[in-house]
GROMACS .gro file of N, CA and C in nm:
model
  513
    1UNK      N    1  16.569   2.257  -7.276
    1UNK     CA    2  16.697   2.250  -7.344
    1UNK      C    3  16.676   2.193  -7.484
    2UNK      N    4  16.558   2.248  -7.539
    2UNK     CA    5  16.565   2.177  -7.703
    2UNK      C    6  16.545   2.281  -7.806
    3UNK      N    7  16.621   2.416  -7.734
    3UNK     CA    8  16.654   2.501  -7.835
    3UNK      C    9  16.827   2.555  -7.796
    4UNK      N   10  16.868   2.649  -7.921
    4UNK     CA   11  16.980   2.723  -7.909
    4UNK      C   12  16.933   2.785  -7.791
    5UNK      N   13  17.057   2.849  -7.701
    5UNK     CA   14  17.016   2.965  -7.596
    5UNK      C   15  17.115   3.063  -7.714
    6UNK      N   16  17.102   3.204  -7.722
    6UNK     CA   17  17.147   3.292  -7.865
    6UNK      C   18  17.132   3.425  -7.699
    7UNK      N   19  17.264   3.450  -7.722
    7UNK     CA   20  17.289   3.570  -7.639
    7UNK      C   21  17.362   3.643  -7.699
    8UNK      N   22  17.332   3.807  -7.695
    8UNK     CA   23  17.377   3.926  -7.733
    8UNK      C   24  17.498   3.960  -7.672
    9UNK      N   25  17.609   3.997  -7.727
    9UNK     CA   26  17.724   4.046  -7.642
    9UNK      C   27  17.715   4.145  -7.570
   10UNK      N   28  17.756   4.201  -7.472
   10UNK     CA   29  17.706   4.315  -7.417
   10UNK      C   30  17.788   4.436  -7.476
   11UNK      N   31  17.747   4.528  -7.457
   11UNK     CA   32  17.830   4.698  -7.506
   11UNK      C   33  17.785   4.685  -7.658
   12UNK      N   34  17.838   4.757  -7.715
   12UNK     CA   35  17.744   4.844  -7.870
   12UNK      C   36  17.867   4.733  -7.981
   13UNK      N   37  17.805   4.599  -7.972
   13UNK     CA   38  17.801   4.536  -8.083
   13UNK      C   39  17.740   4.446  -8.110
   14UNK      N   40  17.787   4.340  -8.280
   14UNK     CA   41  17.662   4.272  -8.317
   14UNK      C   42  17.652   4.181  -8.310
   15UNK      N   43  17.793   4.135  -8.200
   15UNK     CA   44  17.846   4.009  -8.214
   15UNK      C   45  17.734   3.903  -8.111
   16UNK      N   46  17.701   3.844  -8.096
   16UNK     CA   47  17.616   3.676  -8.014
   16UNK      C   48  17.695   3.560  -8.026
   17UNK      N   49  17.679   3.508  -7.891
   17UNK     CA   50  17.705   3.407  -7.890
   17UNK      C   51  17.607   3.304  -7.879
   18UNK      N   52  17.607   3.196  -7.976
   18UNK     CA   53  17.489   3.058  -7.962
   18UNK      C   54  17.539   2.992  -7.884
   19UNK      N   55  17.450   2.895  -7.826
   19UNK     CA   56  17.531   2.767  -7.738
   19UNK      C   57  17.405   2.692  -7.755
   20UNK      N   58  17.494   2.538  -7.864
   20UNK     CA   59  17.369   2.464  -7.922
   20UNK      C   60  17.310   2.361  -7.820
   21UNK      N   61  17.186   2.265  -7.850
   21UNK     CA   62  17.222   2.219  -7.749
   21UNK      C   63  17.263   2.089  -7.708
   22UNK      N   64  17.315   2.055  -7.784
   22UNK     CA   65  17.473   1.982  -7.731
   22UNK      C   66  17.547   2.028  -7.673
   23UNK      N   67  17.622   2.169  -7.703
   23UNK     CA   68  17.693   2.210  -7.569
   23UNK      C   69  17.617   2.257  -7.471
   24UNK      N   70  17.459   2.230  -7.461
   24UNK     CA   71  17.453   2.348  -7.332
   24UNK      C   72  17.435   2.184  -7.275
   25UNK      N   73  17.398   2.064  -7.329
   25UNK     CA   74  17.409   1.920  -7.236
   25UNK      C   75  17.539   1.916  -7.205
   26UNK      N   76  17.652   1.977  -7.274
   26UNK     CA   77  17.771   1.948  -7.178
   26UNK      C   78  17.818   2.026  -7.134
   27UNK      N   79  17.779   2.163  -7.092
   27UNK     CA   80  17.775   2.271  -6.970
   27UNK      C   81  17.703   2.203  -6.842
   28UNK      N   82  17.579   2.158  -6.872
   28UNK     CA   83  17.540   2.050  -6.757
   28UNK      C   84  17.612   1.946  -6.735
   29UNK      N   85  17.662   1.844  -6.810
   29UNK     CA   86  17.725   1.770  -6.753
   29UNK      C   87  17.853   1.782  -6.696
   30UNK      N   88  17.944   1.933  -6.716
   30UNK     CA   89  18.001   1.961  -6.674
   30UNK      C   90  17.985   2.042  -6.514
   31UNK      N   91  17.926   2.116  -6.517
   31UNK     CA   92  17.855   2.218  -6.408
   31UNK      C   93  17.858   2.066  -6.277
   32UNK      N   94  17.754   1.978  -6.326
   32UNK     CA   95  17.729   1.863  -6.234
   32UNK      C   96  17.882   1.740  -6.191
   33UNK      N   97  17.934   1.772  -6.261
   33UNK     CA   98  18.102   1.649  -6.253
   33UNK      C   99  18.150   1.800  -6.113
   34UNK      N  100  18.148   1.913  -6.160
   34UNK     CA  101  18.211   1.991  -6.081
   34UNK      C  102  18.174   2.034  -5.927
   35UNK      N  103  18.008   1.988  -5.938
   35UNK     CA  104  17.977   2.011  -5.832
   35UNK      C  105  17.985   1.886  -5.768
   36UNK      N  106  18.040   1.785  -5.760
   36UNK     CA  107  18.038   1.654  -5.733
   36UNK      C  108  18.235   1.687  -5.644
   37UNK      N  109  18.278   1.750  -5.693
   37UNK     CA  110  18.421   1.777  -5.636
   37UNK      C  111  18.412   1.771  -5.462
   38UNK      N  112  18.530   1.816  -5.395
   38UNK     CA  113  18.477   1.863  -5.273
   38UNK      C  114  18.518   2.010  -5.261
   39UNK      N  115  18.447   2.070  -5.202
   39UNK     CA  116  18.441   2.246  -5.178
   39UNK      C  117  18.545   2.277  -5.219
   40UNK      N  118  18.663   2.216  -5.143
   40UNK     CA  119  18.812   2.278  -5.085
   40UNK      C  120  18.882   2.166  -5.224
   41UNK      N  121  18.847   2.150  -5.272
   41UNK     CA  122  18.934   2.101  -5.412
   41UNK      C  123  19.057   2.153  -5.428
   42UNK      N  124  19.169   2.046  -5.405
   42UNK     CA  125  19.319   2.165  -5.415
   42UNK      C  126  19.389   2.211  -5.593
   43UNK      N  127  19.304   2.069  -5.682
   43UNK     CA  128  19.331   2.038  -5.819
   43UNK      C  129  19.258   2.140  -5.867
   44UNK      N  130  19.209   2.257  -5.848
   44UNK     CA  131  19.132   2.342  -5.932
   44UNK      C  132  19.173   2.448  -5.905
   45UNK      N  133  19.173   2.538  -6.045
   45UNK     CA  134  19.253   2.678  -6.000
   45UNK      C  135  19.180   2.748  -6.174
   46UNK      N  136  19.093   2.832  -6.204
   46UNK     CA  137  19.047   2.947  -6.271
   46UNK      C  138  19.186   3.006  -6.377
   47UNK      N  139  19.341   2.998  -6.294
   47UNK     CA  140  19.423   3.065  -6.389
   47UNK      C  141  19.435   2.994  -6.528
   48UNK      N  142  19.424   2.841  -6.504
   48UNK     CA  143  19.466   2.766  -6.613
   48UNK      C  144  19.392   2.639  -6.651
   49UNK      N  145  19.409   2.637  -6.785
   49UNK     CA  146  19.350   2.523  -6.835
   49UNK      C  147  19.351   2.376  -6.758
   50UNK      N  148  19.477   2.380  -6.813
   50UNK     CA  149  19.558   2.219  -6.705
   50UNK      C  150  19.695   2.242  -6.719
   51UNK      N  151  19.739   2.218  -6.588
   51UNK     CA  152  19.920   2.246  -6.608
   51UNK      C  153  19.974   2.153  -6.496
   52UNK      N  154  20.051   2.058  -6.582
   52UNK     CA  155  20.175   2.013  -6.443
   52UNK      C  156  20.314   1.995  -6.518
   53UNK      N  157  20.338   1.918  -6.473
   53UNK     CA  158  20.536   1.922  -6.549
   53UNK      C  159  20.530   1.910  -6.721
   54UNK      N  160  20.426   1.827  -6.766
   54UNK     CA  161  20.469   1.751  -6.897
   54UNK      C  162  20.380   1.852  -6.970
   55UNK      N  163  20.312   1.930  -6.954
   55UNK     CA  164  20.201   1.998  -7.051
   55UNK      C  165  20.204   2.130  -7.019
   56UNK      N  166  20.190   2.210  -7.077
   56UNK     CA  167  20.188   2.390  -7.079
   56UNK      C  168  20.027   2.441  -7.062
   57UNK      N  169  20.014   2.531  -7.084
   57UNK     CA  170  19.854   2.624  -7.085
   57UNK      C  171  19.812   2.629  -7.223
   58UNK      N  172  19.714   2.647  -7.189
   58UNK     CA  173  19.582   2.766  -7.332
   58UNK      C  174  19.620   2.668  -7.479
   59UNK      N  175  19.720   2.699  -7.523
   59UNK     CA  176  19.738   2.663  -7.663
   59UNK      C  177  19.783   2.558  -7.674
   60UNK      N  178  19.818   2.463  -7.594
   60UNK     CA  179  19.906   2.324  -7.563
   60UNK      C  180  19.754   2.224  -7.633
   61UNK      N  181  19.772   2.108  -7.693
   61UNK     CA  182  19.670   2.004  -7.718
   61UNK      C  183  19.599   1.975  -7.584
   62UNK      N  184  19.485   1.969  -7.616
   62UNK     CA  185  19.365   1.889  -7.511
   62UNK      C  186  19.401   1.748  -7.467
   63UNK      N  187  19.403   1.714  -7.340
   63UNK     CA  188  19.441   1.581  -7.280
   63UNK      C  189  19.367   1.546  -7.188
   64UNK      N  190  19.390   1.465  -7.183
   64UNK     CA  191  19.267   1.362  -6.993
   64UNK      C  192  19.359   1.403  -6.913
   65UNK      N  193  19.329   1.475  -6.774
   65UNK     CA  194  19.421   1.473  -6.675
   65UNK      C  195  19.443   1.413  -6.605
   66UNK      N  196  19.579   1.396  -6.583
   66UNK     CA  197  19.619   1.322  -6.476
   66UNK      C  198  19.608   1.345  -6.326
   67UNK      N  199  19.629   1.271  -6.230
   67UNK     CA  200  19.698   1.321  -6.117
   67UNK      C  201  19.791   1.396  -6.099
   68UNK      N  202  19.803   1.492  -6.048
   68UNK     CA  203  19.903   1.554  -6.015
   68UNK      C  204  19.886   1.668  -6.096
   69UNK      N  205  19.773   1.726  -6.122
   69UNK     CA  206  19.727   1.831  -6.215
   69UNK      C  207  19.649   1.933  -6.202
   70UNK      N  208  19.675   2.044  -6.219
   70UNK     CA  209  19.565   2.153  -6.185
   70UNK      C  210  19.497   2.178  -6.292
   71UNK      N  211  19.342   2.236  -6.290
   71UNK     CA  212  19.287   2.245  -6.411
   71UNK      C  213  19.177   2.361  -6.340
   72UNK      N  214  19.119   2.408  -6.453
   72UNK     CA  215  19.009   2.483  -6.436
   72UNK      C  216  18.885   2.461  -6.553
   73UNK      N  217  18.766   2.492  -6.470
   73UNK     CA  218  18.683   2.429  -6.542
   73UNK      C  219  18.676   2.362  -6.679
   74UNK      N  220  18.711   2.435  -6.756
   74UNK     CA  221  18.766   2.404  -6.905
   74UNK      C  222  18.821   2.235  -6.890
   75UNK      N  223  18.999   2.243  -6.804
   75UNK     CA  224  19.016   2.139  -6.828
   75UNK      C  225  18.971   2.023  -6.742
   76UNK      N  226  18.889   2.025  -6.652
   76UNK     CA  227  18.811   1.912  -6.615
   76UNK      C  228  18.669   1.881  -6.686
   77UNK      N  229  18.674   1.937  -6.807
   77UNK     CA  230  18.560   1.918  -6.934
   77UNK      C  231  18.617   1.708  -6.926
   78UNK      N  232  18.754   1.701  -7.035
   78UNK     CA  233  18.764   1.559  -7.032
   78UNK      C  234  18.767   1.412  -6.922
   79UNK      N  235  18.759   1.446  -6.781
   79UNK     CA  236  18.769   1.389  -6.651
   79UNK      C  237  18.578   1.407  -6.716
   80UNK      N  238  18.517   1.463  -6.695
   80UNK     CA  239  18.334   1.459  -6.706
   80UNK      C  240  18.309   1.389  -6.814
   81UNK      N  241  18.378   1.338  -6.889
   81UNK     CA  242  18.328   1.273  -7.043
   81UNK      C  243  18.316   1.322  -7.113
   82UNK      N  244  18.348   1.478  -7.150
   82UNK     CA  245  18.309   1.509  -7.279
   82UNK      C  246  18.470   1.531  -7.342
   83UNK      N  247  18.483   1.424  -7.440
   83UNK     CA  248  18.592   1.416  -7.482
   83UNK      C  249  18.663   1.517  -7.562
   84UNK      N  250  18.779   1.566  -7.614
   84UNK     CA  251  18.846   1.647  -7.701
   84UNK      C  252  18.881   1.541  -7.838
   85UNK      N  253  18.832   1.663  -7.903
   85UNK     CA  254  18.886   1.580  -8.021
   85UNK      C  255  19.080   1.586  -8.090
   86UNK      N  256  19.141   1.507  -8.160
   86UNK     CA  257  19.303   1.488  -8.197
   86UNK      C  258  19.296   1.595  -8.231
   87UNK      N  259  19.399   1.657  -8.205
   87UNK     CA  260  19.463   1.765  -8.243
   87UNK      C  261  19.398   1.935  -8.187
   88UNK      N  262  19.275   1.968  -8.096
   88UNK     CA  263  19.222   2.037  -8.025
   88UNK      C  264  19.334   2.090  -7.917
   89UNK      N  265  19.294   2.227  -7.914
   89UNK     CA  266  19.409   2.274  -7.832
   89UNK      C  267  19.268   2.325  -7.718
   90UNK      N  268  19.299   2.378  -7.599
   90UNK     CA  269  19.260   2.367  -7.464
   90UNK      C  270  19.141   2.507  -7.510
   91UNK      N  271  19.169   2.599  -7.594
   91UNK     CA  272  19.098   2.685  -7.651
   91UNK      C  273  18.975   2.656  -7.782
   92UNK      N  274  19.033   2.564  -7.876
   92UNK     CA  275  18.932   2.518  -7.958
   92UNK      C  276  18.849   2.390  -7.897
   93UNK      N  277  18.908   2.346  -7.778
   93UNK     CA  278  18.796   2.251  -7.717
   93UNK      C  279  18.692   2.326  -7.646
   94UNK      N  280  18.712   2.371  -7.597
   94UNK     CA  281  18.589   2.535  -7.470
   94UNK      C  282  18.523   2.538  -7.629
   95UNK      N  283  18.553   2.612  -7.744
   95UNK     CA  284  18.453   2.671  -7.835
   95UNK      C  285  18.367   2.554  -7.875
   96UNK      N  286  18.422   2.418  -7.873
   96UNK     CA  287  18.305   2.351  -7.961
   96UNK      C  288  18.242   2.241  -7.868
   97UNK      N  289  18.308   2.225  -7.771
   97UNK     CA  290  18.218   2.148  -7.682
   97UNK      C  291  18.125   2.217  -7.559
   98UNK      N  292  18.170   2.385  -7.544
   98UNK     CA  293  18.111   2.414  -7.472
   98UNK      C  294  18.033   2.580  -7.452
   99UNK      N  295  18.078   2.664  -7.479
   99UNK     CA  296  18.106   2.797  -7.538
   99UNK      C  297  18.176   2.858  -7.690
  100UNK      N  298  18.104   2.871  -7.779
  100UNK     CA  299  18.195   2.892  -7.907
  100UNK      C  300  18.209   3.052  -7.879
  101UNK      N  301  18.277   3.103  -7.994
  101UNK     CA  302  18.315   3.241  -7.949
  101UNK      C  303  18.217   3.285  -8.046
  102UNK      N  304  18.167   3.437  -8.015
  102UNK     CA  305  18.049   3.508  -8.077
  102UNK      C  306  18.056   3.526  -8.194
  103UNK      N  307  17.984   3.524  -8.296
  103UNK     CA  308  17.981   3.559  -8.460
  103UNK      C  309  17.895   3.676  -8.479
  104UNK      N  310  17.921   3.756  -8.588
  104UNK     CA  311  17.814   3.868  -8.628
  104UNK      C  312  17.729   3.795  -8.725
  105UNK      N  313  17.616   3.942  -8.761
  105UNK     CA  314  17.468   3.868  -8.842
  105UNK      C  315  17.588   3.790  -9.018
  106UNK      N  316  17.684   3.790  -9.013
  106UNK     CA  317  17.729   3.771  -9.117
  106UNK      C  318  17.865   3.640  -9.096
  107UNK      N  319  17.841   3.598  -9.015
  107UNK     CA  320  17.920   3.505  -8.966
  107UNK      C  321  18.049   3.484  -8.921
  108UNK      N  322  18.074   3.607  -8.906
  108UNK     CA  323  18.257   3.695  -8.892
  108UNK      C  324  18.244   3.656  -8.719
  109UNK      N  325  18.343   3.597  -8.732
  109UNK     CA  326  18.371   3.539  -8.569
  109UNK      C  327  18.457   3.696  -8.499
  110UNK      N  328  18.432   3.663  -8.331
  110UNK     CA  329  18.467   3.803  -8.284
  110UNK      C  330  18.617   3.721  -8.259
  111UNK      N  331  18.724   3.791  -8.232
  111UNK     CA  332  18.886   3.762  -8.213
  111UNK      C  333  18.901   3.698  -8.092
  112UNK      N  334  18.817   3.712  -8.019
  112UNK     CA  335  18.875   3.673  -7.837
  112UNK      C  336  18.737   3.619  -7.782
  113UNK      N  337  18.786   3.523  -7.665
  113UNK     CA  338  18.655   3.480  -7.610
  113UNK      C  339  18.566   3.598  -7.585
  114UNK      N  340  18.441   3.567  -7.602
  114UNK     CA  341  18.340   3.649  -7.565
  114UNK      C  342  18.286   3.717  -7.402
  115UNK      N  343  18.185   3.787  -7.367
  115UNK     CA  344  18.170   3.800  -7.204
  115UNK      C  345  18.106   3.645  -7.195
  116UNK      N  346  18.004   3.597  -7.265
  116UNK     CA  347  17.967   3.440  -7.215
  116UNK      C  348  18.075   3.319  -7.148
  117UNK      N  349  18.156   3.303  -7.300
  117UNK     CA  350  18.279   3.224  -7.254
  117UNK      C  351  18.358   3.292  -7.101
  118UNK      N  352  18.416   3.422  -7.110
  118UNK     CA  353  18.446   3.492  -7.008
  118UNK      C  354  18.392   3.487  -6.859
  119UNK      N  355  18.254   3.465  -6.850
  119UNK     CA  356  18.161   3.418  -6.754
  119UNK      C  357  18.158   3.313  -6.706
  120UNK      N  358  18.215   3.195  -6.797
  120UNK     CA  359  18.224   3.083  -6.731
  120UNK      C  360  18.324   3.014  -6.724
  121UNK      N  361  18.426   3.057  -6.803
  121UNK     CA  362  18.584   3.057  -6.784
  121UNK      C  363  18.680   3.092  -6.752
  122UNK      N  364  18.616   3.215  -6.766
  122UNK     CA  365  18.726   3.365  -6.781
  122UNK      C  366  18.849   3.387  -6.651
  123UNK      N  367  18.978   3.330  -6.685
  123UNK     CA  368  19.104   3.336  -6.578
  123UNK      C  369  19.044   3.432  -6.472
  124UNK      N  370  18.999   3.517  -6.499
  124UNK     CA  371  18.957   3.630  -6.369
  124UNK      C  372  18.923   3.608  -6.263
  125UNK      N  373  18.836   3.515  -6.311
  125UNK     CA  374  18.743   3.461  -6.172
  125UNK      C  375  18.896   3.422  -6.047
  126UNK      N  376  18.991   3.348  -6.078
  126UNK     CA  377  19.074   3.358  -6.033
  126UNK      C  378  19.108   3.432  -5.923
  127UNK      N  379  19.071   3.531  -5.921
  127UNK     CA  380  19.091   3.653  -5.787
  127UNK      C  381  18.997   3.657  -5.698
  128UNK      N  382  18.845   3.609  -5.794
  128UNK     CA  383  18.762   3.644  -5.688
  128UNK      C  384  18.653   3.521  -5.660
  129UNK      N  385  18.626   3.381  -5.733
  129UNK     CA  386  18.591   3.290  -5.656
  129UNK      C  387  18.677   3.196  -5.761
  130UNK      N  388  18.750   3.130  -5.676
  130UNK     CA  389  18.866   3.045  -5.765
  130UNK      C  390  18.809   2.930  -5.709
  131UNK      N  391  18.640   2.867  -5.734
  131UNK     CA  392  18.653   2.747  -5.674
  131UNK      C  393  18.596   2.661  -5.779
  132UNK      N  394  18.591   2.509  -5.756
  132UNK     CA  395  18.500   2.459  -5.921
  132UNK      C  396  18.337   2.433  -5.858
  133UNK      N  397  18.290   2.452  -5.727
  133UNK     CA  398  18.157   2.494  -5.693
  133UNK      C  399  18.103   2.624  -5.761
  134UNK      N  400  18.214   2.749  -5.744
  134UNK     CA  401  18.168   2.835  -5.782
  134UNK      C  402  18.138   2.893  -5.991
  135UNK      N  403  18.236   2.831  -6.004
  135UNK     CA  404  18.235   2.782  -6.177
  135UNK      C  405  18.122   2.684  -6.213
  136UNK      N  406  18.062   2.581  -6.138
  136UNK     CA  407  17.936   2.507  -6.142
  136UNK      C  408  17.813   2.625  -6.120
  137UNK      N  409  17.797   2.696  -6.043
  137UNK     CA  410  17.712   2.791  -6.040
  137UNK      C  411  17.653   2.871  -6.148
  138UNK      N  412  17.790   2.920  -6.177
  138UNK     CA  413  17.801   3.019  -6.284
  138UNK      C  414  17.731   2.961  -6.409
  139UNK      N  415  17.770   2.804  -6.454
  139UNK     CA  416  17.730   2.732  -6.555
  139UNK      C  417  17.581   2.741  -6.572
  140UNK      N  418  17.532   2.692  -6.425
  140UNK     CA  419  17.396   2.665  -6.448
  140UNK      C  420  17.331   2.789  -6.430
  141UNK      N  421  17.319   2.908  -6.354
  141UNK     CA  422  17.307   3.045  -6.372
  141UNK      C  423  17.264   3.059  -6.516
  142UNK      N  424  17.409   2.997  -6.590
  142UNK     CA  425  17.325   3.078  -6.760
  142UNK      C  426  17.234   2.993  -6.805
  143UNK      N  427  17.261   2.851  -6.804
  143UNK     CA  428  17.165   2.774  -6.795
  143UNK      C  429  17.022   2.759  -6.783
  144UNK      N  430  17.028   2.807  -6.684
  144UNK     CA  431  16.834   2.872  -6.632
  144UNK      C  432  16.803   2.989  -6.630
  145UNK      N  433  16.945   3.087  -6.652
  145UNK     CA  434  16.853   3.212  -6.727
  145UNK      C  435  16.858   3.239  -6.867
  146UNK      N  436  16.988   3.160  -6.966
  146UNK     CA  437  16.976   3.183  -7.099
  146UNK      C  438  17.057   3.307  -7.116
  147UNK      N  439  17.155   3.335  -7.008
  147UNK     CA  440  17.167   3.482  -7.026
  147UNK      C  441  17.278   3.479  -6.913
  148UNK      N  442  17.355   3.591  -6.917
  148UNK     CA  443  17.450   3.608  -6.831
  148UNK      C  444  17.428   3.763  -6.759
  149UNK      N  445  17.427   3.774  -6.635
  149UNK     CA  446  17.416   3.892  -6.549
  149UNK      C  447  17.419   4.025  -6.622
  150UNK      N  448  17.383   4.147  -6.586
  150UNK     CA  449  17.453   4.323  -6.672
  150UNK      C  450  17.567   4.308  -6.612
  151UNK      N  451  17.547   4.243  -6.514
  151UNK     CA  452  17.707   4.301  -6.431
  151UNK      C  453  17.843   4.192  -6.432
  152UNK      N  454  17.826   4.106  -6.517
  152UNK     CA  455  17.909   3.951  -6.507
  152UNK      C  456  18.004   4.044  -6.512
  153UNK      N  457  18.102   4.121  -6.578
  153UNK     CA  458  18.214   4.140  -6.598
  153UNK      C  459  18.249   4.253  -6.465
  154UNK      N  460  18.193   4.305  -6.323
  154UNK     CA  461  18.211   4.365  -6.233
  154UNK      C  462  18.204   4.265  -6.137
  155UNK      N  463  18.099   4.145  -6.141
  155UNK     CA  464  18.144   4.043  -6.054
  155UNK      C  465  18.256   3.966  -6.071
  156UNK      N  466  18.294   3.922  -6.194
  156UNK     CA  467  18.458   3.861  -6.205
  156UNK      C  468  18.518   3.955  -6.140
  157UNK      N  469  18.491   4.079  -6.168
  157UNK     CA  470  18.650   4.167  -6.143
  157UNK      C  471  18.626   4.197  -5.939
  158UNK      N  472  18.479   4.129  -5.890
  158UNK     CA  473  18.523   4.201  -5.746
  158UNK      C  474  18.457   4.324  -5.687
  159UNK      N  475  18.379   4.385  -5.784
  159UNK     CA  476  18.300   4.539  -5.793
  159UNK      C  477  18.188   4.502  -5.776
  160UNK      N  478  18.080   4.364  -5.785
  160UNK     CA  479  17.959   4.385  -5.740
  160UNK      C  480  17.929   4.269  -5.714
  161UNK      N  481  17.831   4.258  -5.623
  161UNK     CA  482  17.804   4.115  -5.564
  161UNK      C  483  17.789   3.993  -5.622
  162UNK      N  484  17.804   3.897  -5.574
  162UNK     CA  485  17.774   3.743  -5.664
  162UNK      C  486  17.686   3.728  -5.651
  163UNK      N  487  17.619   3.679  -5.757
  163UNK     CA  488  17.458   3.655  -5.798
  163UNK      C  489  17.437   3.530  -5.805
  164UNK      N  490  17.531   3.438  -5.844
  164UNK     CA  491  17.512   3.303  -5.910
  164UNK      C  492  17.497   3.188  -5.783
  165UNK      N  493  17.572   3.212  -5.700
  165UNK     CA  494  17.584   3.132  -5.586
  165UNK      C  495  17.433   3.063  -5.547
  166UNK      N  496  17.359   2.964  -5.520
  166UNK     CA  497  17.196   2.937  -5.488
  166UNK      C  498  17.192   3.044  -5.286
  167UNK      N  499  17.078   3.031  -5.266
  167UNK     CA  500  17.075   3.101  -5.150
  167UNK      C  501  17.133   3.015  -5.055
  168UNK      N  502  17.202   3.105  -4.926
  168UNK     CA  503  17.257   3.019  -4.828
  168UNK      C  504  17.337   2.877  -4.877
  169UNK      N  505  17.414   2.865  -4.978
  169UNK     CA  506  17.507   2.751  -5.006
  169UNK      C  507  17.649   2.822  -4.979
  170UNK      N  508  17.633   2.973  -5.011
  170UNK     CA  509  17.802   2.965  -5.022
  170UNK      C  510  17.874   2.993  -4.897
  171UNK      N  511  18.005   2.924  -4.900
  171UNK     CA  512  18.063   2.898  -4.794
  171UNK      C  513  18.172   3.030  -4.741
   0.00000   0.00000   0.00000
């Protein structure tokens, strides 16, 4: 971990995503707070950042959660220690503490999270492993390969097997 990991977007463009490594130490330290949960975690849910009565989704400011809160990986980033900075919304915290969004050879950022970010955030997962074991997986997956599956975006959606899971762990 004492270089960039620099991944290619997939399909016919020029866009990459870096992940320095400061954020890839707090993809680990995140991946590890998550796998520390218990399996059946009822506070975790893939659709959303963090949501309970007093706070909204996605674009709402970054906060410590409370009790009484659902979050998905993203927002159990600040519960692990890696803090948000004033004024960070639940989207510009993911890009700089943990996943930034892809840039071309010219530094033109792409519009929307990338397949990386998507891979380890991406609401989708939602349908098909909505757990924060299985979002810990996924983390360290890119982690030790530097790289995200051909098929990440057919396993979110349900179309091809999970890869990330370690052997015989998943439940």
């Amino acid at each position: 971990m004492s270089e960039p990991i620099i991944i290619q977007e997939p399909g016919e463009t020029d866009f990459v995503t870096t992940i320095s490594v400061e954020q890839q130490a707090n993809l680990r330290r995140l991946a590890d707070h998550l796998l520390q949960l218990p399996a059946t975690y009822p506070d975790f849910s893939m659709r959303l950042f963090v949501d309970n009565e007093l706070h909204g989704r996605g674009h709402h400011p970054a906060f410590r959660a409370e009790c009484g809160t659902a979050a998905c990986a993203v927002g159990h980033g600040p519960v692990a220690g890696i803090d948000f900075v004033a004024g960070e919304n639940w989207i510009s915290y993911s890009y700089r503490a943990f996943v930034p969004s892809p840039v071309d050879e010219d530094g033109q950022e792409y519009r929307y999270e990338g397949a990386v970010w998507e891979w380890c955030f991406g609401s989708g997962w939602s349908d098909t492993d909505n757990t924060a074991h299985g979002a810990a997986h996924r983390i360290n997956w890119l982690l030790t390969h530097g790289a995200i599956p051909d098929d990440a975006q057919e396993q979110r959606e349900g179309e091809a097997e999970i890869s990330y899971w370690p052997e015989g762990v998943r439940g």
